[in-house]
Amino acid sequence: MRMFLPAGFAVLLAAGAAGWLPAGVPMEAGKLALEDKSELTYTIALPRDGKDMKRPMPLIVSLHYGWRGERPARYGEGLVRQLIQPAFARLHAVIAAPDCPGNSWTEPRSEEAVLALVRSLRERYPIDPRRVALKRVMDMNDR
């Protein structure tokens, strides 16, 4: 899988150079109450075309890379704005970037929070259940 990473970034750069990247995609902050009484914060990007909100859409859940020290709020927003949304703009997808509620995405609490977010978004938006994707961007420090 690692050998495809440079090619993927090359495609993204080419997409930007070709003018495929939409300008000013609105991002919204969200909070979801979890079963353990904590909150999951997240950033969401919705398709800009209002008519897309009436037909089934893909859902892309983007998990951010690791951090050092205290994680800033809406940590995944920059990743969505700069990489994920431009790469998948033509899909007219709902893109959600949750903030990791624990120390790692591999913790059971974090996994449960992501599943709760997917369930919540499927209730609020016309998500096509056959087109739900999870995208995790990692760096050298990730666990």
Coordinates of N, CA, C and O in Angstrom, one line a residue:
M1 N 0.8 -1.2 0.0 CA 0.0 0.0 0.0 C 0.9 1.2 0.0 O 0.5 2.2 -0.6
R2 N 2.0 1.2 0.6 CA 2.9 2.4 0.7 C 3.4 2.9 -0.6 O 3.6 4.0 -0.9
M3 N 3.5 1.9 -1.6 CA 4.1 2.3 -2.9 C 3.1 3.2 -3.7 O 3.5 3.9 -4.6
F4 N 1.8 3.1 -3.3 CA 0.8 3.9 -4.0 C 0.7 5.4 -3.5 O 0.1 6.2 -4.1
L5 N 1.3 5.6 -2.3 CA 1.1 6.9 -1.7 C 1.7 8.0 -2.5 O 1.0 9.0 -2.7
P6 N 2.9 8.0 -3.0 CA 3.5 9.1 -3.8 C 2.6 9.3 -5.1 O 2.4 10.4 -5.5
A7 N 2.1 8.2 -5.7 CA 1.3 8.4 -6.9 C 0.0 9.1 -6.5 O -0.5 9.9 -7.3
G8 N -0.6 8.8 -5.3 CA -1.8 9.5 -4.9 C -1.6 11.0 -4.7 O -2.4 11.8 -5.1
F9 N -0.5 11.3 -4.1 CA -0.2 12.8 -4.0 C 0.0 13.4 -5.3 O -0.4 14.6 -5.5
A10 N 0.6 12.7 -6.2 CA 0.8 13.3 -7.6 C -0.5 13.6 -8.3 O -0.7 14.6 -8.9
V11 N -1.4 12.7 -8.1 CA -2.8 12.9 -8.7 C -3.4 14.1 -8.0 O -4.0 14.9 -8.7
L12 N -3.3 14.2 -6.7 CA -3.9 15.4 -6.1 C -3.3 16.7 -6.5 O -4.0 17.7 -6.8
L13 N -2.0 16.7 -6.7 CA -1.3 17.9 -7.2 C -1.8 18.2 -8.6 O -2.0 19.4 -9.0
A14 N -1.9 17.2 -9.4 CA -2.3 17.4 -10.8 C -3.8 17.9 -10.8 O -4.1 18.8 -11.6
A15 N -4.6 17.4 -9.9 CA -6.0 17.9 -9.8 C -6.0 19.4 -9.5 O -6.8 20.2 -10.1
G16 N -5.2 19.8 -8.6 CA -5.1 21.2 -8.2 C -4.7 22.1 -9.4 O -5.2 23.1 -9.6
A17 N -3.6 21.6 -10.1 CA -3.1 22.4 -11.2 C -4.1 22.5 -12.3 O -4.1 23.4 -13.1
A18 N -5.0 21.5 -12.5 CA -5.9 21.4 -13.5 C -7.2 22.3 -13.2 O -8.1 22.4 -14.0
G19 N -7.2 22.8 -12.0 CA -8.4 23.7 -11.6 C -9.6 22.9 -11.2 O -10.7 23.4 -11.2
W20 N -9.4 21.6 -10.8 CA -10.6 20.9 -10.3 C -11.0 21.2 -8.9 O -12.0 20.8 -8.4
L21 N -10.1 21.9 -8.2 CA -10.4 22.1 -6.7 C -11.4 23.2 -6.5 O -11.1 24.4 -7.0
P22 N -12.5 23.0 -5.9 CA -13.4 24.1 -5.6 C -12.9 25.0 -4.6 O -12.2 24.7 -3.7
A23 N -13.2 26.3 -4.8 CA -12.8 27.3 -3.8 C -13.8 27.5 -2.7 O -15.0 27.5 -2.9
G24 N -13.3 27.7 -1.5 CA -14.2 28.1 -0.4 C -15.3 27.1 0.0 O -16.4 27.5 0.2
V25 N -14.9 25.8 0.1 CA -15.9 24.8 0.5 C -16.2 25.1 2.0 O -15.3 25.1 2.8
P26 N -17.5 25.3 2.3 CA -17.9 25.6 3.7 C -17.7 24.4 4.6 O -18.0 23.3 4.2
M27 N -17.1 24.6 5.8 CA -16.9 23.6 6.8 C -17.7 24.0 8.0 O -17.8 25.2 8.3
E28 N -18.3 23.0 8.7 CA -19.1 23.3 9.9 C -18.5 22.5 11.0 O -18.1 21.4 10.8
A29 N -18.6 23.0 12.2 CA -18.3 22.3 13.4 C -19.5 21.5 13.9 O -20.6 22.0 13.8
G30 N -19.2 20.3 14.4 CA -20.3 19.5 15.0 C -19.9 18.9 16.3 O -18.7 18.7 16.5
K31 N -20.9 18.5 17.1 CA -20.7 17.7 18.3 C -21.7 16.6 18.4 O -22.9 16.8 18.0
L32 N -21.3 15.5 18.8 CA -22.2 14.4 19.0 C -22.0 13.8 20.4 O -20.9 13.5 20.8
A33 N -23.2 13.7 21.1 CA -23.2 13.1 22.4 C -23.0 11.6 22.3 O -23.7 11.0 21.5
L34 N -22.1 11.1 23.0 CA -21.8 9.6 23.0 C -22.4 8.9 24.2 O -22.8 9.6 25.2
E35 N -22.5 7.6 24.1 CA -23.1 6.8 25.1 C -22.5 7.0 26.5 O -23.1 6.9 27.5
D36 N -21.1 7.2 26.5 CA -20.4 7.4 27.8 C -20.5 8.8 28.3 O -19.8 9.1 29.2
K37 N -21.4 9.6 27.8 CA -21.7 10.9 28.2 C -20.7 12.0 27.8 O -20.7 13.1 28.2
S38 N -19.7 11.5 27.0 CA -18.7 12.5 26.5 C -19.2 13.0 25.1 O -20.3 12.6 24.6
E39 N -18.5 13.9 24.6 CA -18.8 14.5 23.3 C -17.7 14.2 22.2 O -16.6 14.3 22.6
L40 N -18.2 13.9 21.0 CA -17.3 13.7 19.9 C -17.4 15.0 19.1 O -18.5 15.4 18.6
T41 N -16.3 15.8 18.9 CA -16.3 16.9 18.1 C -15.8 16.5 16.7 O -15.0 15.6 16.6
Y42 N -16.3 17.2 15.7 CA -16.0 16.9 14.3 C -16.2 18.1 13.4 O -16.9 19.0 13.8
T43 N -15.6 18.0 12.2 CA -15.8 19.0 11.2 C -16.5 18.2 10.1 O -16.2 17.1 9.8
I44 N -17.5 18.9 9.4 CA -18.2 18.3 8.3 C -18.2 19.3 7.1 O -18.3 20.5 7.3
A45 N -18.0 18.7 6.0 CA -18.1 19.4 4.7 C -19.2 18.8 3.9 O -19.2 17.6 3.7
L46 N -20.2 19.7 3.5 CA -21.3 19.2 2.7 C -21.2 19.6 1.3 O -20.5 20.6 1.0
P47 N -21.8 18.9 0.4 CA -21.7 19.3 -1.0 C -22.3 20.7 -1.2 O -23.3 21.1 -0.5
R48 N -21.7 21.5 -2.1 CA -22.1 22.9 -2.2 C -23.4 23.0 -3.0 O -24.1 23.9 -2.9
D49 N -23.7 22.0 -3.8 CA -24.9 22.0 -4.6 C -26.1 21.5 -3.8 O -26.1 20.4 -3.5
G50 N -27.1 22.4 -3.5 CA -28.2 22.0 -2.7 C -29.0 20.8 -3.2 O -29.6 20.1 -2.4
K51 N -29.0 20.6 -4.5 CA -29.8 19.5 -5.1 C -29.2 18.2 -4.6 O -29.9 17.1 -4.6
D52 N -27.9 18.1 -4.4 CA -27.3 16.9 -3.9 C -27.8 16.5 -2.6 O -27.6 15.3 -2.2
M53 N -28.4 17.3 -1.8 CA -28.9 17.0 -0.5 C -30.2 16.2 -0.5 O -30.6 15.7 0.5
K54 N -30.7 16.0 -1.7 CA -32.0 15.3 -1.8 C -31.8 13.8 -2.3 O -32.6 13.0 -2.2
R55 N -30.6 13.5 -2.9 CA -30.4 12.2 -3.4 C -29.3 11.5 -2.6 O -28.5 12.2 -1.9
P56 N -29.2 10.2 -2.6 CA -28.2 9.5 -1.8 C -26.8 9.9 -2.2 O -26.5 10.0 -3.4
M57 N -26.0 10.2 -1.2 CA -24.6 10.7 -1.3 C -23.6 9.7 -0.7 O -24.0 9.1 0.3
P58 N -22.4 9.7 -1.1 CA -21.4 9.0 -0.4 C -21.0 9.7 0.9 O -21.3 10.9 1.1
L59 N -20.5 9.0 1.8 CA -20.0 9.5 3.1 C -18.5 9.1 3.2 O -18.2 7.9 3.0
I60 N -17.6 10.1 3.4 CA -16.2 9.8 3.6 C -15.9 10.3 5.1 O -16.1 11.5 5.4
V61 N -15.4 9.4 5.9 CA -15.0 9.7 7.2 C -13.5 9.8 7.2 O -12.8 8.8 6.9
S62 N -12.9 10.9 7.5 CA -11.5 11.1 7.4 C -10.9 11.2 8.8 O -11.2 12.1 9.6
L63 N -10.1 10.3 9.2 CA -9.4 10.2 10.5 C -8.0 10.9 10.4 O -7.2 10.5 9.5
H64 N -7.8 11.9 11.2 CA -6.6 12.6 11.2 C -5.4 11.8 11.7 O -5.5 10.8 12.3
Y65 N -4.2 12.3 11.4 CA -2.9 11.7 11.8 C -2.7 12.1 13.3 O -3.4 12.8 13.9
G66 N -1.6 11.5 13.8 CA -1.3 11.7 15.2 C -0.9 13.2 15.6 O -0.8 14.0 14.7
W67 N -0.8 13.4 16.9 CA -0.4 14.7 17.4 C 0.5 14.6 18.6 O 0.6 13.5 19.2
R68 N 1.1 15.7 18.9 CA 1.9 15.7 20.2 C 1.3 16.7 21.1 O 0.8 17.8 20.7
G69 N 1.3 16.3 22.4 CA 0.7 17.2 23.4 C -0.8 17.2 23.3 O -1.4 16.3 22.9
E70 N -1.4 18.4 23.7 CA -2.9 18.5 23.6 C -3.3 18.7 22.2 O -2.9 19.6 21.5
R71 N -4.3 17.9 21.8 CA -4.8 18.0 20.4 C -5.7 19.2 20.3 O -6.6 19.4 21.1
P72 N -5.5 20.0 19.3 CA -6.4 21.2 19.1 C -7.8 20.8 18.6 O -7.9 19.7 18.0
A73 N -8.8 21.6 18.9 CA -10.1 21.3 18.5 C -10.2 21.4 16.9 O -9.5 22.1 16.3
R74 N -11.1 20.5 16.4 CA -11.3 20.5 14.9 C -9.9 20.2 14.2 O -9.6 20.8 13.2
Y75 N -9.2 19.3 14.8 CA -7.8 19.0 14.3 C -7.9 18.5 12.8 O -7.0 18.7 12.0
G76 N -8.9 17.8 12.4 CA -9.0 17.2 11.1 C -9.5 18.2 10.0 O -9.4 17.9 8.8
E77 N -9.9 19.4 10.4 CA -10.4 20.4 9.4 C -9.4 20.7 8.3 O -9.7 20.7 7.1
G78 N -8.2 21.0 8.7 CA -7.2 21.4 7.7 C -6.9 20.2 6.8 O -6.7 20.5 5.5
L79 N -6.9 19.0 7.2 CA -6.7 17.8 6.4 C -7.8 17.7 5.4 O -7.6 17.5 4.2
V80 N -9.0 17.9 5.8 CA -10.2 17.9 4.9 C -10.1 19.0 3.9 O -10.2 18.8 2.7
R81 N -9.8 20.2 4.3 CA -9.8 21.4 3.4 C -8.7 21.2 2.4 O -8.9 21.6 1.2
Q82 N -7.5 20.8 2.8 CA -6.4 20.8 1.9 C -6.2 19.5 1.1 O -5.6 19.5 0.1
L83 N -6.7 18.4 1.6 CA -6.4 17.1 0.9 C -7.7 16.3 0.6 O -7.9 16.0 -0.6
I84 N -8.5 16.0 1.5 CA -9.6 15.0 1.3 C -10.7 15.6 0.5 O -11.1 15.0 -0.5
Q85 N -11.2 16.8 0.8 CA -12.3 17.4 0.0 C -11.8 17.7 -1.4 O -12.6 17.3 -2.4
P86 N -10.7 18.3 -1.7 CA -10.3 18.5 -3.1 C -10.1 17.2 -3.8 O -10.5 17.1 -5.0
A87 N -9.6 16.1 -3.2 CA -9.4 14.9 -3.9 C -10.7 14.2 -4.3 O -10.8 13.5 -5.3
F88 N -11.8 14.4 -3.5 CA -13.0 13.7 -3.7 C -14.2 14.7 -4.1 O -15.3 14.3 -4.0
A89 N -13.9 15.9 -4.5 CA -14.9 16.9 -4.8 C -15.9 16.4 -5.8 O -17.1 16.7 -5.7
R90 N -15.5 15.7 -6.8 CA -16.4 15.3 -7.8 C -17.4 14.2 -7.4 O -18.4 14.0 -8.1
L91 N -17.2 13.6 -6.2 CA -18.2 12.7 -5.7 C -19.4 13.3 -5.1 O -20.4 12.7 -4.8
H92 N -19.3 14.6 -4.7 CA -20.4 15.3 -4.0 C -20.7 14.6 -2.8 O -21.9 14.3 -2.5
A93 N -19.7 14.3 -2.0 CA -19.9 13.5 -0.8 C -20.0 14.3 0.5 O -19.5 15.5 0.5
V94 N -20.6 13.8 1.5 CA -20.5 14.4 2.8 C -19.2 13.9 3.4 O -18.9 12.7 3.3
I95 N -18.4 14.8 3.9 CA -17.1 14.4 4.5 C -17.1 14.9 5.9 O -17.3 16.0 6.2
A96 N -16.8 13.9 6.8 CA -16.7 14.2 8.2 C -15.3 13.8 8.7 O -14.7 12.8 8.4
A97 N -14.8 14.7 9.6 CA -13.5 14.6 10.2 C -13.6 14.7 11.7 O -13.6 15.8 12.2
P98 N -13.8 13.5 12.4 CA -13.9 13.6 13.8 C -12.6 13.8 14.5 O -11.5 13.5 13.9
D99 N -12.6 14.4 15.7 CA -11.4 14.5 16.5 C -11.3 13.2 17.3 O -12.3 12.8 18.0
C100 N -10.2 12.6 17.4 CA -10.0 11.4 18.1 C -10.4 11.6 19.6 O -9.8 12.5 20.3
P101 N -11.3 10.9 20.1 CA -11.7 11.1 21.5 C -10.8 10.5 22.5 O -10.9 10.8 23.7
G102 N -9.8 9.7 22.1 CA -8.9 9.1 23.0 C -7.4 9.4 22.6 O -7.2 10.4 22.0
N103 N -6.6 8.5 22.9 CA -5.1 8.7 22.5 C -4.8 8.1 21.2 O -3.7 8.3 20.6
S104 N -5.7 7.2 20.6 CA -5.4 6.5 19.4 C -6.8 6.1 18.7 O -7.7 5.9 19.4
W105 N -6.8 6.1 17.4 CA -8.0 5.6 16.7 C -8.2 4.1 16.9 O -9.3 3.6 16.6
T106 N -7.2 3.4 17.4 CA -7.4 1.9 17.6 C -8.0 1.6 18.9 O -8.2 0.4 19.2
E107 N -8.2 2.5 19.8 CA -8.8 2.2 21.1 C -10.3 1.9 20.9 O -11.0 2.6 20.0
P108 N -10.9 1.0 21.6 CA -12.3 0.7 21.5 C -13.2 1.9 21.6 O -14.2 2.1 20.8
R109 N -12.9 2.8 22.5 CA -13.7 4.1 22.6 C -13.7 4.9 21.3 O -14.8 5.4 20.9
S110 N -12.6 5.0 20.7 CA -12.5 5.8 19.5 C -13.2 5.1 18.3 O -13.9 5.7 17.5
E111 N -13.1 3.8 18.3 CA -13.8 3.0 17.2 C -15.3 3.2 17.4 O -16.1 3.4 16.4
E112 N -15.8 3.1 18.6 CA -17.2 3.2 18.9 C -17.7 4.6 18.6 O -18.8 4.8 18.0
A113 N -16.9 5.6 18.8 CA -17.3 7.0 18.5 C -17.4 7.2 17.0 O -18.4 7.9 16.5
V114 N -16.5 6.6 16.2 CA -16.6 6.8 14.8 C -17.9 6.1 14.2 O -18.6 6.6 13.4
L115 N -18.2 4.9 14.8 CA -19.4 4.2 14.3 C -20.7 5.0 14.7 O -21.6 5.1 14.0
A116 N -20.6 5.6 15.9 CA -21.8 6.5 16.3 C -21.9 7.7 15.4 O -23.0 8.1 15.1
L117 N -20.8 8.2 15.0 CA -20.9 9.4 14.1 C -21.5 9.0 12.7 O -22.3 9.7 12.2
V118 N -21.0 7.8 12.2 CA -21.6 7.3 10.9 C -23.1 7.1 11.1 O -23.9 7.5 10.2
R119 N -23.5 6.5 12.2 CA -25.0 6.3 12.4 C -25.7 7.6 12.4 O -26.8 7.8 11.8
S120 N -25.2 8.6 13.1 CA -25.8 9.9 13.3 C -25.9 10.6 11.9 O -27.0 11.2 11.6
L121 N -24.8 10.6 11.1 CA -24.9 11.2 9.8 C -25.8 10.6 8.9 O -26.5 11.2 8.0
R122 N -25.9 9.2 9.0 CA -26.9 8.5 8.1 C -28.3 8.9 8.4 O -29.2 8.8 7.6
E123 N -28.6 9.2 9.7 CA -29.9 9.7 10.1 C -30.2 11.1 9.6 O -31.4 11.4 9.3
R124 N -29.2 11.9 9.6 CA -29.4 13.4 9.2 C -29.4 13.7 7.7 O -30.0 14.6 7.3
Y125 N -28.6 12.9 7.0 CA -28.4 13.1 5.5 C -28.7 11.9 4.7 O -28.6 10.8 5.2
P126 N -29.1 12.1 3.5 CA -29.4 10.9 2.6 C -28.1 10.2 2.2 O -27.6 10.3 1.0
I127 N -27.5 9.4 3.1 CA -26.2 8.7 2.8 C -26.5 7.4 2.1 O -27.4 6.7 2.6
D128 N -25.8 7.1 1.1 CA -25.9 5.8 0.4 C -25.1 4.8 1.2 O -23.9 4.9 1.3
P129 N -25.8 3.8 1.8 CA -25.0 2.9 2.7 C -24.0 2.1 1.9 O -23.1 1.5 2.5
R130 N -24.1 2.0 0.6 CA -23.1 1.2 -0.2 C -21.9 2.0 -0.5 O -20.9 1.5 -1.0
R131 N -21.9 3.4 -0.2 CA -20.8 4.2 -0.5 C -20.3 5.0 0.8 O -20.3 6.2 0.8
V132 N -20.0 4.3 1.8 CA -19.4 4.8 3.0 C -17.9 4.4 3.1 O -17.6 3.2 3.0
A133 N -17.0 5.4 3.2 CA -15.6 5.0 3.2 C -14.9 5.7 4.4 O -15.3 6.7 4.9
L134 N -14.0 5.0 4.9 CA -13.2 5.5 6.0 C -11.8 5.7 5.5 O -11.1 4.8 4.9
K135 N -11.2 6.9 5.7 CA -9.9 7.3 5.2 C -9.1 7.8 6.4 O -9.5 8.7 7.1
R136 N -8.0 7.1 6.6 CA -7.1 7.5 7.7 C -5.7 7.9 7.1 O -5.1 7.2 6.3
V137 N -5.3 9.1 7.5 CA -4.0 9.6 7.1 C -3.1 9.4 8.3 O -3.4 9.8 9.4
M138 N -2.0 8.8 8.0 CA -1.0 8.5 9.1 C 0.3 9.3 8.9 O 0.6 9.6 7.8
D139 N 1.0 9.5 10.0 CA 2.4 10.0 9.8 C 3.3 9.0 10.6 O 2.8 8.0 11.2
M140 N 4.5 9.3 10.7 CA 5.5 8.4 11.3 C 5.2 8.2 12.8 O 5.7 7.2 13.3
N141 N 4.5 9.1 13.4 CA 4.3 9.0 14.9 C 3.0 8.3 15.3 O 2.7 8.2 16.4
D142 N 2.2 8.0 14.3 CA 1.0 7.3 14.6 C 1.1 6.0 15.2 O 2.1 5.2 14.9
R143 N 0.2 5.6 16.1 CA 0.1 4.3 16.8 C -0.9 3.5 16.1 O -1.9 3.9 15.6

